């Protein structure tokens, strides 16, 4: 399973990248706004900086909602760097645009996916990635991880090549569950990634080893 970090914060991207386990980055307009990025040029420059920091797929989201707008915006984003993946919302014109990008060799990430039916459409349109939003489904008292399992089963049965990108991940346990259920990618904030490191028995064991190591010194 690939690890993407879900942020536009350069310090957090750097920290995750330095761990050596980062395969890419996902962003969205809310994450970009949170970093105070304003204006089209600043947005493009920010994506370029991220692409230069991380050697992997970088999702950049369109904000147009009509076919022509999505395609034009996507072309501009894709021209920033070969690693840019155009992130397209799961709407009717989005599906049409996904197919256009597929036919024109531009990688895509279909975002805001909340059902297996939507995931089938994204795969039919040739999306590189499909992003089911696990945490937001959980927020509504449904089991987001169930959707990951369902999509994994359908894609495997039908031979769809679209990669399942478990998104809206809120905890380290979500990451483990996504891996168990066959997600190809997991995108999450830095915190749940670092949370995977933690186990009290590791801390206790290390403290004991270091204490005993002192006895070996002359
Ligand atoms: C995915 O690509 C989205 O940017 C993201 O995972 C949404 O997460 P949230 O539900 O925590 O905002």
mmCIF file of C-alpha atoms and ligand atoms in Angstrom:
data_model
loop_
_atom_site.group_PDB
_atom_site.id
_atom_site.type_symbol
_atom_site.label_atom_id
_atom_site.label_comp_id
_atom_site.label_asym_id
_atom_site.label_seq_id
_atom_site.Cartn_x
_atom_site.Cartn_y
_atom_site.Cartn_z
ATOM 1 C CA UNK A 1 0.000 0.000 0.000
ATOM 2 C CA UNK A 2 1.327 3.435 -0.963
ATOM 3 C CA UNK A 3 1.392 6.236 1.625
ATOM 4 C CA UNK A 4 0.307 9.726 0.585
ATOM 5 C CA UNK A 5 0.172 12.668 2.978
ATOM 6 C CA UNK A 6 -3.053 14.674 2.885
ATOM 7 C CA UNK A 7 -1.897 18.234 3.422
ATOM 8 C CA UNK A 8 -0.578 21.342 1.687
ATOM 9 C CA UNK A 9 1.649 22.176 4.667
ATOM 10 C CA UNK A 10 5.260 22.128 3.490
ATOM 11 C CA UNK A 11 6.775 21.447 6.933
ATOM 12 C CA UNK A 12 4.563 18.372 7.406
ATOM 13 C CA UNK A 13 5.254 17.139 3.877
ATOM 14 C CA UNK A 14 8.997 17.520 4.587
ATOM 15 C CA UNK A 15 8.730 15.620 7.883
ATOM 16 C CA UNK A 16 6.813 12.715 6.299
ATOM 17 C CA UNK A 17 9.162 12.658 3.312
ATOM 18 C CA UNK A 18 12.212 12.483 5.570
ATOM 19 C CA UNK A 19 10.786 9.310 7.132
ATOM 20 C CA UNK A 20 11.439 7.727 3.741
ATOM 21 C CA UNK A 21 7.996 6.153 3.446
ATOM 22 C CA UNK A 22 6.151 8.806 1.456
ATOM 23 C CA UNK A 23 4.837 7.950 -2.020
ATOM 24 C CA UNK A 24 2.881 11.101 -2.816
ATOM 25 C CA UNK A 25 0.704 13.983 -1.643
ATOM 26 C CA UNK A 26 -2.986 14.822 -1.893
ATOM 27 C CA UNK A 27 -4.366 18.315 -1.470
ATOM 28 C CA UNK A 28 -7.770 19.901 -1.796
ATOM 29 C CA UNK A 29 -8.996 23.522 -1.906
ATOM 30 C CA UNK A 30 -9.671 23.514 1.855
ATOM 31 C CA UNK A 31 -6.116 22.341 2.620
ATOM 32 C CA UNK A 32 -4.629 24.949 0.244
ATOM 33 C CA UNK A 33 -6.749 27.725 1.787
ATOM 34 C CA UNK A 34 -5.626 26.617 5.274
ATOM 35 C CA UNK A 35 -2.029 27.379 4.236
ATOM 36 C CA UNK A 36 -3.069 30.870 3.093
ATOM 37 C CA UNK A 37 -2.326 30.196 -0.601
ATOM 38 C CA UNK A 38 -4.140 32.858 -2.635
ATOM 39 C CA UNK A 39 -4.336 33.474 -6.391
ATOM 40 C CA UNK A 40 -3.822 31.161 -9.367
ATOM 41 C CA UNK A 41 -0.090 31.806 -9.674
ATOM 42 C CA UNK A 42 0.530 31.162 -5.975
ATOM 43 C CA UNK A 43 -1.479 27.942 -6.216
ATOM 44 C CA UNK A 44 0.567 26.739 -9.210
ATOM 45 C CA UNK A 45 3.841 27.686 -7.478
ATOM 46 C CA UNK A 46 2.801 25.812 -4.338
ATOM 47 C CA UNK A 47 2.072 22.639 -6.337
ATOM 48 C CA UNK A 48 5.438 23.034 -8.113
ATOM 49 C CA UNK A 49 7.235 23.304 -4.759
ATOM 50 C CA UNK A 50 5.494 20.144 -3.502
ATOM 51 C CA UNK A 51 6.409 18.292 -6.722
ATOM 52 C CA UNK A 52 10.043 19.286 -6.263
ATOM 53 C CA UNK A 53 10.003 18.051 -2.639
ATOM 54 C CA UNK A 54 8.347 14.656 -3.120
ATOM 55 C CA UNK A 55 9.101 12.131 -5.846
ATOM 56 C CA UNK A 56 5.597 10.718 -6.330
ATOM 57 C CA UNK A 57 2.087 11.506 -7.471
ATOM 58 C CA UNK A 58 0.778 14.896 -6.311
ATOM 59 C CA UNK A 59 -2.981 15.460 -6.519
ATOM 60 C CA UNK A 60 -4.070 18.980 -7.477
ATOM 61 C CA UNK A 61 -7.813 19.621 -7.415
ATOM 62 C CA UNK A 62 -9.808 21.536 -10.025
ATOM 63 C CA UNK A 63 -12.418 23.999 -8.822
ATOM 64 C CA UNK A 64 -14.466 24.156 -12.030
ATOM 65 C CA UNK A 65 -17.640 22.099 -12.180
ATOM 66 C CA UNK A 66 -18.399 22.169 -15.921
ATOM 67 C CA UNK A 67 -16.718 19.883 -18.480
ATOM 68 C CA UNK A 68 -14.832 22.603 -20.417
ATOM 69 C CA UNK A 69 -13.713 24.348 -17.248
ATOM 70 C CA UNK A 70 -12.484 21.109 -15.641
ATOM 71 C CA UNK A 71 -10.560 20.134 -18.788
ATOM 72 C CA UNK A 72 -8.937 23.575 -19.227
ATOM 73 C CA UNK A 73 -8.018 23.794 -15.544
ATOM 74 C CA UNK A 74 -6.749 20.209 -15.536
ATOM 75 C CA UNK A 75 -4.516 20.863 -18.540
ATOM 76 C CA UNK A 76 -2.925 23.845 -16.754
ATOM 77 C CA UNK A 77 -2.400 21.824 -13.566
ATOM 78 C CA UNK A 78 -0.962 18.834 -15.453
ATOM 79 C CA UNK A 79 1.526 21.131 -17.216
ATOM 80 C CA UNK A 80 3.070 22.164 -13.860
ATOM 81 C CA UNK A 81 4.957 18.884 -13.429
ATOM 82 C CA UNK A 82 4.779 15.306 -14.807
ATOM 83 C CA UNK A 83 3.845 14.020 -11.322
ATOM 84 C CA UNK A 84 0.665 16.101 -11.081
ATOM 85 C CA UNK A 85 -2.545 14.065 -10.835
ATOM 86 C CA UNK A 86 -5.661 16.094 -11.664
ATOM 87 C CA UNK A 87 -8.226 15.696 -8.911
ATOM 88 C CA UNK A 88 -11.775 15.771 -10.273
ATOM 89 C CA UNK A 89 -15.041 15.705 -8.286
ATOM 90 C CA UNK A 90 -17.512 12.837 -8.736
ATOM 91 C CA UNK A 91 -20.148 14.771 -10.675
ATOM 92 C CA UNK A 92 -21.584 14.218 -14.169
ATOM 93 C CA UNK A 93 -19.221 16.646 -15.937
ATOM 94 C CA UNK A 94 -16.410 15.316 -13.755
ATOM 95 C CA UNK A 95 -16.931 11.800 -15.104
ATOM 96 C CA UNK A 96 -16.903 13.141 -18.683
ATOM 97 C CA UNK A 97 -13.703 15.041 -17.919
ATOM 98 C CA UNK A 98 -12.115 11.949 -16.321
ATOM 99 C CA UNK A 99 -12.660 10.095 -19.601
ATOM 100 C CA UNK A 100 -11.169 13.028 -21.552
ATOM 101 C CA UNK A 101 -8.080 13.066 -19.310
ATOM 102 C CA UNK A 102 -7.756 9.266 -19.637
ATOM 103 C CA UNK A 103 -7.885 9.510 -23.435
ATOM 104 C CA UNK A 104 -5.287 12.285 -23.358
ATOM 105 C CA UNK A 105 -2.808 10.572 -21.048
ATOM 106 C CA UNK A 106 -3.385 12.783 -17.981
ATOM 107 C CA UNK A 107 -3.479 11.031 -14.582
ATOM 108 C CA UNK A 108 -6.580 11.604 -12.449
ATOM 109 C CA UNK A 109 -7.900 11.185 -8.938
ATOM 110 C CA UNK A 110 -11.693 11.032 -8.668
ATOM 111 C CA UNK A 111 -12.572 12.701 -5.374
ATOM 112 C CA UNK A 112 -15.637 12.967 -3.113
ATOM 113 C CA UNK A 113 -16.601 9.320 -3.588
ATOM 114 C CA UNK A 114 -19.088 7.934 -1.064
ATOM 115 C CA UNK A 115 -20.585 4.868 -2.767
ATOM 116 C CA UNK A 116 -19.625 1.764 -4.732
ATOM 117 C CA UNK A 117 -21.704 2.994 -7.669
ATOM 118 C CA UNK A 118 -19.644 6.172 -7.868
ATOM 119 C CA UNK A 119 -16.456 4.089 -7.694
ATOM 120 C CA UNK A 120 -17.649 1.954 -10.629
ATOM 121 C CA UNK A 121 -18.258 5.102 -12.720
ATOM 122 C CA UNK A 122 -14.801 6.464 -11.875
ATOM 123 C CA UNK A 123 -13.199 3.170 -12.926
ATOM 124 C CA UNK A 124 -15.226 3.024 -16.142
ATOM 125 C CA UNK A 125 -13.983 6.534 -16.982
ATOM 126 C CA UNK A 126 -10.420 5.281 -16.478
ATOM 127 C CA UNK A 127 -9.511 7.275 -13.356
ATOM 128 C CA UNK A 128 -5.996 6.530 -12.106
ATOM 129 C CA UNK A 129 -7.199 6.769 -8.488
ATOM 130 C CA UNK A 130 -10.596 6.750 -6.802
ATOM 131 C CA UNK A 131 -10.887 8.468 -3.411
ATOM 132 C CA UNK A 132 -13.574 7.083 -1.069
ATOM 133 C CA UNK A 133 -13.857 9.434 1.947
ATOM 134 C CA UNK A 134 -13.749 7.025 4.886
ATOM 135 C CA UNK A 135 -13.773 9.506 7.784
ATOM 136 C CA UNK A 136 -16.651 11.566 6.433
ATOM 137 C CA UNK A 137 -18.740 8.390 6.040
ATOM 138 C CA UNK A 138 -17.881 7.452 9.648
ATOM 139 C CA UNK A 139 -19.007 10.968 10.685
ATOM 140 C CA UNK A 140 -22.506 10.055 9.450
ATOM 141 C CA UNK A 141 -22.594 6.870 11.555
ATOM 142 C CA UNK A 142 -21.857 4.581 8.605
ATOM 143 C CA UNK A 143 -18.771 2.375 8.336
ATOM 144 C CA UNK A 144 -16.416 4.033 5.845
ATOM 145 C CA UNK A 145 -14.119 1.022 5.798
ATOM 146 C CA UNK A 146 -16.972 -1.174 4.589
ATOM 147 C CA UNK A 147 -16.945 0.880 1.395
ATOM 148 C CA UNK A 148 -13.202 0.292 0.907
ATOM 149 C CA UNK A 149 -13.780 -3.482 1.147
ATOM 150 C CA UNK A 150 -16.761 -3.334 -1.211
ATOM 151 C CA UNK A 151 -14.880 -1.348 -3.867
ATOM 152 C CA UNK A 152 -11.828 -3.633 -3.536
ATOM 153 C CA UNK A 153 -14.040 -6.668 -4.134
ATOM 154 C CA UNK A 154 -15.785 -5.125 -7.150
ATOM 155 C CA UNK A 155 -12.551 -3.885 -8.757
ATOM 156 C CA UNK A 156 -10.893 -7.258 -8.284
ATOM 157 C CA UNK A 157 -13.894 -9.189 -9.692
ATOM 158 C CA UNK A 158 -14.268 -6.863 -12.648
ATOM 159 C CA UNK A 159 -10.571 -6.365 -13.346
ATOM 160 C CA UNK A 160 -10.740 -2.559 -13.013
ATOM 161 C CA UNK A 161 -7.278 -0.980 -12.984
ATOM 162 C CA UNK A 162 -8.219 2.168 -11.002
ATOM 163 C CA UNK A 163 -6.287 2.325 -7.718
ATOM 164 C CA UNK A 164 -8.277 2.623 -4.493
ATOM 165 C CA UNK A 165 -7.040 5.624 -2.527
ATOM 166 C CA UNK A 166 -8.504 5.496 0.986
ATOM 167 C CA UNK A 167 -9.068 9.175 1.844
ATOM 168 C CA UNK A 168 -10.399 11.201 4.737
ATOM 169 C CA UNK A 169 -8.361 8.983 7.041
ATOM 170 C CA UNK A 170 -8.484 10.107 10.662
ATOM 171 C CA UNK A 171 -6.533 7.517 12.676
ATOM 172 C CA UNK A 172 -3.681 5.018 12.615
ATOM 173 C CA UNK A 173 -6.264 2.235 12.905
ATOM 174 C CA UNK A 174 -7.884 3.502 9.690
ATOM 175 C CA UNK A 175 -4.514 3.031 7.959
ATOM 176 C CA UNK A 176 -4.190 -0.556 9.199
ATOM 177 C CA UNK A 177 -7.788 -1.368 8.198
ATOM 178 C CA UNK A 178 -7.269 0.161 4.732
ATOM 179 C CA UNK A 179 -4.218 -2.065 4.262
ATOM 180 C CA UNK A 180 -6.158 -5.153 5.442
ATOM 181 C CA UNK A 181 -8.995 -4.431 3.032
ATOM 182 C CA UNK A 182 -6.746 -4.058 0.004
ATOM 183 C CA UNK A 183 -6.570 -0.284 -0.526
ATOM 184 C CA UNK A 184 -3.779 0.551 -2.989
ATOM 185 C CA UNK A 185 -3.079 3.888 -1.320
ATOM 186 C CA UNK A 186 -3.873 5.558 1.966
ATOM 187 C CA UNK A 187 -3.800 9.338 2.255
ATOM 188 C CA UNK A 188 -3.826 10.900 5.694
ATOM 189 C CA UNK A 189 -2.495 13.762 7.801
ATOM 190 C CA UNK A 190 0.942 13.429 9.425
ATOM 191 C CA UNK A 191 -0.460 12.548 12.871
ATOM 192 C CA UNK A 192 -1.950 9.102 12.005
ATOM 193 C CA UNK A 193 1.228 8.205 10.103
ATOM 194 C CA UNK A 194 3.377 9.004 13.160
ATOM 195 C CA UNK A 195 0.813 7.206 15.331
ATOM 196 C CA UNK A 196 1.784 3.943 13.617
ATOM 197 C CA UNK A 197 5.151 4.164 15.391
ATOM 198 C CA UNK A 198 3.632 4.048 18.839
ATOM 199 C CA UNK A 199 3.461 1.039 21.155
ATOM 200 C CA UNK A 200 4.068 1.188 24.930
ATOM 201 C CA UNK A 201 5.897 -2.168 24.874
ATOM 202 C CA UNK A 202 8.363 -0.718 22.347
ATOM 203 C CA UNK A 203 9.083 2.188 24.727
ATOM 204 C CA UNK A 204 9.368 -0.103 27.769
ATOM 205 C CA UNK A 205 11.532 -2.597 25.871
ATOM 206 C CA UNK A 206 13.854 0.094 24.541
ATOM 207 C CA UNK A 207 14.259 1.686 27.981
ATOM 208 C CA UNK A 208 15.271 -1.711 29.403
ATOM 209 C CA UNK A 209 17.704 -2.436 26.559
ATOM 210 C CA UNK A 210 19.358 0.977 26.987
ATOM 211 C CA UNK A 211 19.583 0.481 30.759
ATOM 212 C CA UNK A 212 21.164 -2.968 30.340
ATOM 213 C CA UNK A 213 23.484 -1.624 27.639
ATOM 214 C CA UNK A 214 25.043 0.613 30.308
ATOM 215 C CA UNK A 215 26.154 -2.564 32.114
ATOM 216 C CA UNK A 216 28.211 -3.557 29.085
ATOM 217 C CA UNK A 217 30.287 -0.382 29.225
ATOM 218 C CA UNK A 218 33.683 -0.760 30.885
HETATM 219 C C1 LIG B 1 -8.717 13.451 0.011
HETATM 220 O O1 LIG B 1 -8.035 13.516 -0.969
HETATM 221 C C2 LIG B 1 -9.198 14.588 0.762
HETATM 222 O O2 LIG B 1 -8.318 15.671 0.547
HETATM 223 C C3 LIG B 1 -9.196 14.352 2.235
HETATM 224 O O3 LIG B 1 -8.749 13.056 2.546
HETATM 225 C C4 LIG B 1 -10.430 14.771 2.929
HETATM 226 O O4 LIG B 1 -10.262 14.527 4.303
HETATM 227 P P1 LIG B 1 -11.192 15.184 5.441
HETATM 228 O O5 LIG B 1 -12.498 14.484 5.394
HETATM 229 O O6 LIG B 1 -10.452 14.918 6.707
HETATM 230 O O7 LIG B 1 -11.310 16.640 5.098
#
